[in-house]
CSV table of C-alpha atoms in Angstrom, one decimal:
chain,number,residue,atom,x,y,z
A,1,UNK,CA,-17.7,-7.1,-24.1
A,2,UNK,CA,-15.7,-6.1,-21.0
A,3,UNK,CA,-13.3,-3.1,-21.2
A,4,UNK,CA,-9.6,-3.9,-20.4
A,5,UNK,CA,-9.7,-1.6,-17.4
A,6,UNK,CA,-13.1,-2.8,-16.2
A,7,UNK,CA,-13.1,-3.2,-12.4
A,8,UNK,CA,-14.6,-6.7,-12.8
A,9,UNK,CA,-11.9,-7.8,-15.2
A,10,UNK,CA,-9.1,-6.4,-13.0
A,11,UNK,CA,-10.7,-8.0,-10.0
A,12,UNK,CA,-10.8,-11.4,-11.7
A,13,UNK,CA,-7.2,-11.2,-13.0
A,14,UNK,CA,-5.7,-10.0,-9.7
A,15,UNK,CA,-7.7,-12.5,-7.7
A,16,UNK,CA,-6.3,-15.3,-10.0
A,17,UNK,CA,-2.8,-13.9,-9.4
A,18,UNK,CA,-3.4,-13.9,-5.6
A,19,UNK,CA,-4.7,-17.4,-5.5
A,20,UNK,CA,-1.5,-18.6,-7.2
A,21,UNK,CA,0.8,-16.8,-4.7
A,22,UNK,CA,2.5,-19.2,-2.3
A,23,UNK,CA,2.9,-16.6,0.5
A,24,UNK,CA,-0.7,-15.7,0.5
A,25,UNK,CA,-1.8,-19.4,0.3
A,26,UNK,CA,0.3,-20.0,3.4
A,27,UNK,CA,-1.5,-17.1,5.2
A,28,UNK,CA,-5.0,-17.6,4.0
A,29,UNK,CA,-5.2,-21.2,2.9
A,30,UNK,CA,-5.8,-22.6,-0.5
A,31,UNK,CA,-9.4,-21.4,-0.9
A,32,UNK,CA,-9.1,-17.6,-1.1
A,33,UNK,CA,-12.4,-15.6,-1.7
A,34,UNK,CA,-12.5,-12.0,-2.9
A,35,UNK,CA,-15.4,-9.5,-2.6
A,36,UNK,CA,-16.2,-5.8,-3.0
A,37,UNK,CA,-17.5,-3.2,-0.7
A,38,UNK,CA,-20.0,-4.0,1.9
A,39,UNK,CA,-23.7,-3.5,1.1
A,40,UNK,CA,-26.3,-2.8,3.7
A,41,UNK,CA,-29.1,-3.4,1.3
A,42,UNK,CA,-30.7,-6.8,1.3
A,43,UNK,CA,-31.7,-6.3,-2.3
A,44,UNK,CA,-28.2,-5.9,-3.5
A,45,UNK,CA,-26.6,-9.3,-3.8
A,46,UNK,CA,-23.4,-8.4,-5.6
A,47,UNK,CA,-20.9,-6.1,-3.8
A,48,UNK,CA,-19.5,-3.4,-6.0
A,49,UNK,CA,-15.7,-3.1,-6.4
A,50,UNK,CA,-14.3,0.2,-5.3
A,51,UNK,CA,-12.6,2.0,-8.1
A,52,UNK,CA,-11.7,5.6,-9.1
A,53,UNK,CA,-9.7,7.3,-11.8
A,54,UNK,CA,-7.3,10.0,-10.7
A,55,UNK,CA,-4.4,11.9,-12.4
A,56,UNK,CA,-0.9,11.3,-11.1
A,57,UNK,CA,1.8,13.9,-10.8
A,58,UNK,CA,2.7,13.6,-14.5
A,59,UNK,CA,-0.9,14.1,-15.6
A,60,UNK,CA,-1.4,10.5,-16.5
A,61,UNK,CA,-4.7,8.7,-15.7
A,62,UNK,CA,-4.3,6.2,-12.9
A,63,UNK,CA,-7.1,3.8,-12.0
A,64,UNK,CA,-7.2,2.6,-8.4
A,65,UNK,CA,-9.2,-0.6,-7.6
A,66,UNK,CA,-9.7,-2.0,-4.1
A,67,UNK,CA,-11.3,-5.3,-2.9
A,68,UNK,CA,-11.0,-7.6,0.0
A,69,UNK,CA,-9.9,-11.2,0.5
A,70,UNK,CA,-10.5,-13.9,3.1
A,71,UNK,CA,-9.5,-17.6,3.2
A,72,UNK,CA,-10.2,-20.8,5.0
A,73,UNK,CA,-7.7,-19.8,7.6
A,74,UNK,CA,-9.6,-17.2,9.4
A,75,UNK,CA,-6.7,-15.6,11.3
A,76,UNK,CA,-5.9,-13.2,8.4
A,77,UNK,CA,-7.9,-10.6,6.4
A,78,UNK,CA,-6.6,-8.9,3.3
A,79,UNK,CA,-7.1,-5.6,1.4
A,80,UNK,CA,-6.0,-5.7,-2.2
A,81,UNK,CA,-5.0,-2.5,-4.0
A,82,UNK,CA,-4.5,-2.6,-7.7
A,83,UNK,CA,-3.4,0.4,-9.8
A,84,UNK,CA,-3.5,0.6,-13.6
A,85,UNK,CA,-2.0,3.4,-15.7
A,86,UNK,CA,-3.2,4.5,-19.1
A,87,UNK,CA,-0.6,4.2,-21.8
A,88,UNK,CA,-1.3,7.3,-24.0
A,89,UNK,CA,0.7,6.0,-27.0
A,90,UNK,CA,-1.2,2.6,-27.1
A,91,UNK,CA,-4.5,4.0,-25.8
A,92,UNK,CA,-4.7,1.0,-23.4
A,93,UNK,CA,-4.3,0.3,-19.7
A,94,UNK,CA,-1.5,-1.7,-18.0
A,95,UNK,CA,-0.8,-2.7,-14.5
A,96,UNK,CA,1.1,-0.1,-12.4
A,97,UNK,CA,1.2,-1.7,-8.9
A,98,UNK,CA,-0.6,-4.5,-7.1
A,99,UNK,CA,-0.3,-5.0,-3.3
A,100,UNK,CA,-2.1,-6.9,-0.5
A,101,UNK,CA,-2.2,-5.5,3.0
A,102,UNK,CA,-2.6,-8.4,5.4
A,103,UNK,CA,-4.3,-7.9,8.8
A,104,UNK,CA,-4.6,-10.2,11.8
A,105,UNK,CA,-8.2,-10.7,12.5
A,106,UNK,CA,-7.5,-11.0,16.3
A,107,UNK,CA,-6.0,-7.5,16.4
A,108,UNK,CA,-9.1,-6.2,14.5
A,109,UNK,CA,-11.4,-7.9,16.9
A,110,UNK,CA,-9.6,-6.5,19.9
A,111,UNK,CA,-9.7,-3.0,18.4
A,112,UNK,CA,-13.4,-3.3,17.8
A,113,UNK,CA,-14.1,-4.6,21.3
A,114,UNK,CA,-12.3,-1.6,22.7
A,115,UNK,CA,-14.4,0.6,20.5
A,116,UNK,CA,-17.6,-1.2,21.6
A,117,UNK,CA,-16.7,-0.5,25.2
A,118,UNK,CA,-17.3,3.2,24.5
A,119,UNK,CA,-21.1,2.5,24.0
A,120,UNK,CA,-21.4,4.8,20.9
A,121,UNK,CA,-23.9,2.9,18.8
A,122,UNK,CA,-23.3,4.9,15.6
A,123,UNK,CA,-19.6,4.3,15.9
A,124,UNK,CA,-20.1,0.6,16.7
A,125,UNK,CA,-22.4,0.3,13.7
A,126,UNK,CA,-19.9,2.0,11.4
A,127,UNK,CA,-17.1,-0.4,12.4
A,128,UNK,CA,-19.2,-3.6,12.5
A,129,UNK,CA,-17.8,-4.9,9.3
A,130,UNK,CA,-14.2,-6.1,8.5
A,131,UNK,CA,-13.6,-3.5,5.8
A,132,UNK,CA,-14.1,-0.6,8.2
A,133,UNK,CA,-12.2,-2.3,11.0
A,134,UNK,CA,-9.0,-2.2,8.9
A,135,UNK,CA,-8.8,1.5,9.6
A,136,UNK,CA,-8.6,0.7,13.4
A,137,UNK,CA,-5.3,-1.2,13.1
A,138,UNK,CA,-2.2,-1.1,10.9
A,139,UNK,CA,-1.5,-4.0,8.5
A,140,UNK,CA,0.6,-6.8,9.9
A,141,UNK,CA,2.2,-7.3,6.5
A,142,UNK,CA,2.2,-5.7,3.1
A,143,UNK,CA,3.0,-7.9,0.1
A,144,UNK,CA,3.9,-6.3,-3.3
A,145,UNK,CA,2.5,-8.6,-6.0
A,146,UNK,CA,3.6,-6.5,-8.9
A,147,UNK,CA,5.5,-3.2,-9.4
A,148,UNK,CA,6.0,-1.6,-12.8
A,149,UNK,CA,9.4,0.1,-13.6
A,150,UNK,CA,7.6,3.5,-13.5
A,151,UNK,CA,6.2,2.7,-10.0
A,152,UNK,CA,9.6,1.6,-8.7
A,153,UNK,CA,11.3,4.8,-10.1
A,154,UNK,CA,8.6,7.0,-8.5
A,155,UNK,CA,9.1,5.3,-5.1
A,156,UNK,CA,12.9,5.7,-5.4
A,157,UNK,CA,12.6,9.4,-6.2
A,158,UNK,CA,10.1,9.8,-3.3
A,159,UNK,CA,12.5,8.1,-0.9
A,160,UNK,CA,15.4,10.3,-2.1
A,161,UNK,CA,13.3,13.4,-1.5
A,162,UNK,CA,12.4,12.2,2.0
A,163,UNK,CA,16.1,11.6,2.8
A,164,UNK,CA,17.1,15.1,1.5
A,165,UNK,CA,14.3,16.8,3.5
A,166,UNK,CA,15.1,14.9,6.7
A,167,UNK,CA,18.8,16.0,6.5
A,168,UNK,CA,20.0,12.5,5.7
A,169,UNK,CA,22.1,13.7,2.8
A,170,UNK,CA,22.8,17.2,4.2
A,171,UNK,CA,26.2,17.1,5.8
A,172,UNK,CA,26.7,18.9,9.0
A,173,UNK,CA,29.5,21.3,9.6
A,174,UNK,CA,32.7,19.6,10.9
A,175,UNK,CA,33.7,20.1,14.5
A,176,UNK,CA,37.4,20.5,14.0
A,177,UNK,CA,39.1,23.7,12.9
A,178,UNK,CA,41.9,24.1,10.4
A,179,UNK,CA,44.9,26.3,11.0
A,180,UNK,CA,43.1,29.6,10.3
A,181,UNK,CA,40.4,28.8,12.9
A,182,UNK,CA,37.5,28.2,10.4
A,183,UNK,CA,35.7,25.0,10.3
A,184,UNK,CA,36.3,23.0,7.1
A,185,UNK,CA,36.0,19.5,5.9
A,186,UNK,CA,39.6,19.7,4.9
A,187,UNK,CA,40.5,20.8,8.5
A,188,UNK,CA,39.6,17.3,9.7
A,189,UNK,CA,42.4,15.7,7.8
A,190,UNK,CA,46.0,16.3,8.9
A,191,UNK,CA,48.8,15.8,6.5
A,192,UNK,CA,51.1,12.9,7.5
A,193,UNK,CA,54.6,14.0,8.5
A,194,UNK,CA,57.0,11.6,6.8
A,195,UNK,CA,60.6,12.8,6.9
């Protein structure tokens, strides 16, 4: 029996969802393959799926799962991030957010070639696989496959905090002065003189 939040179960469900997505089929082709973390052991055939459980800001358990996708069209490479949140009242897990970061393999190859020119064998070995090369470049595209209402609310609050801290909502003092010489928002407006 497989647990509802098992990385293997989540991997299979999300991979099925990805294979049905038209945008991703256009980028990767109809035959999309997913796999876990790279293994340097010849004895280990199956690649483990990266997963960890963390507590979010509200003290709720959040499980983060990451795996990789490739397709018959080799110009793109994808990193899938799935997050599940534990529902305390039902004692079960549900999807919180699923996204796919899409990278252009040409950009990754160019970044790796530039790195290889530095002749640092340890560095070259560390970045010789696609998974590690994703850290050398930024994603070309990020596709949200699913966002729960809680996730959307959290992102909206995060955006509002950024705007407040950046001064976006903080009004600046007006430049014009009112009759008593002090700057005021009301000093900007002049009463109309209708006689």
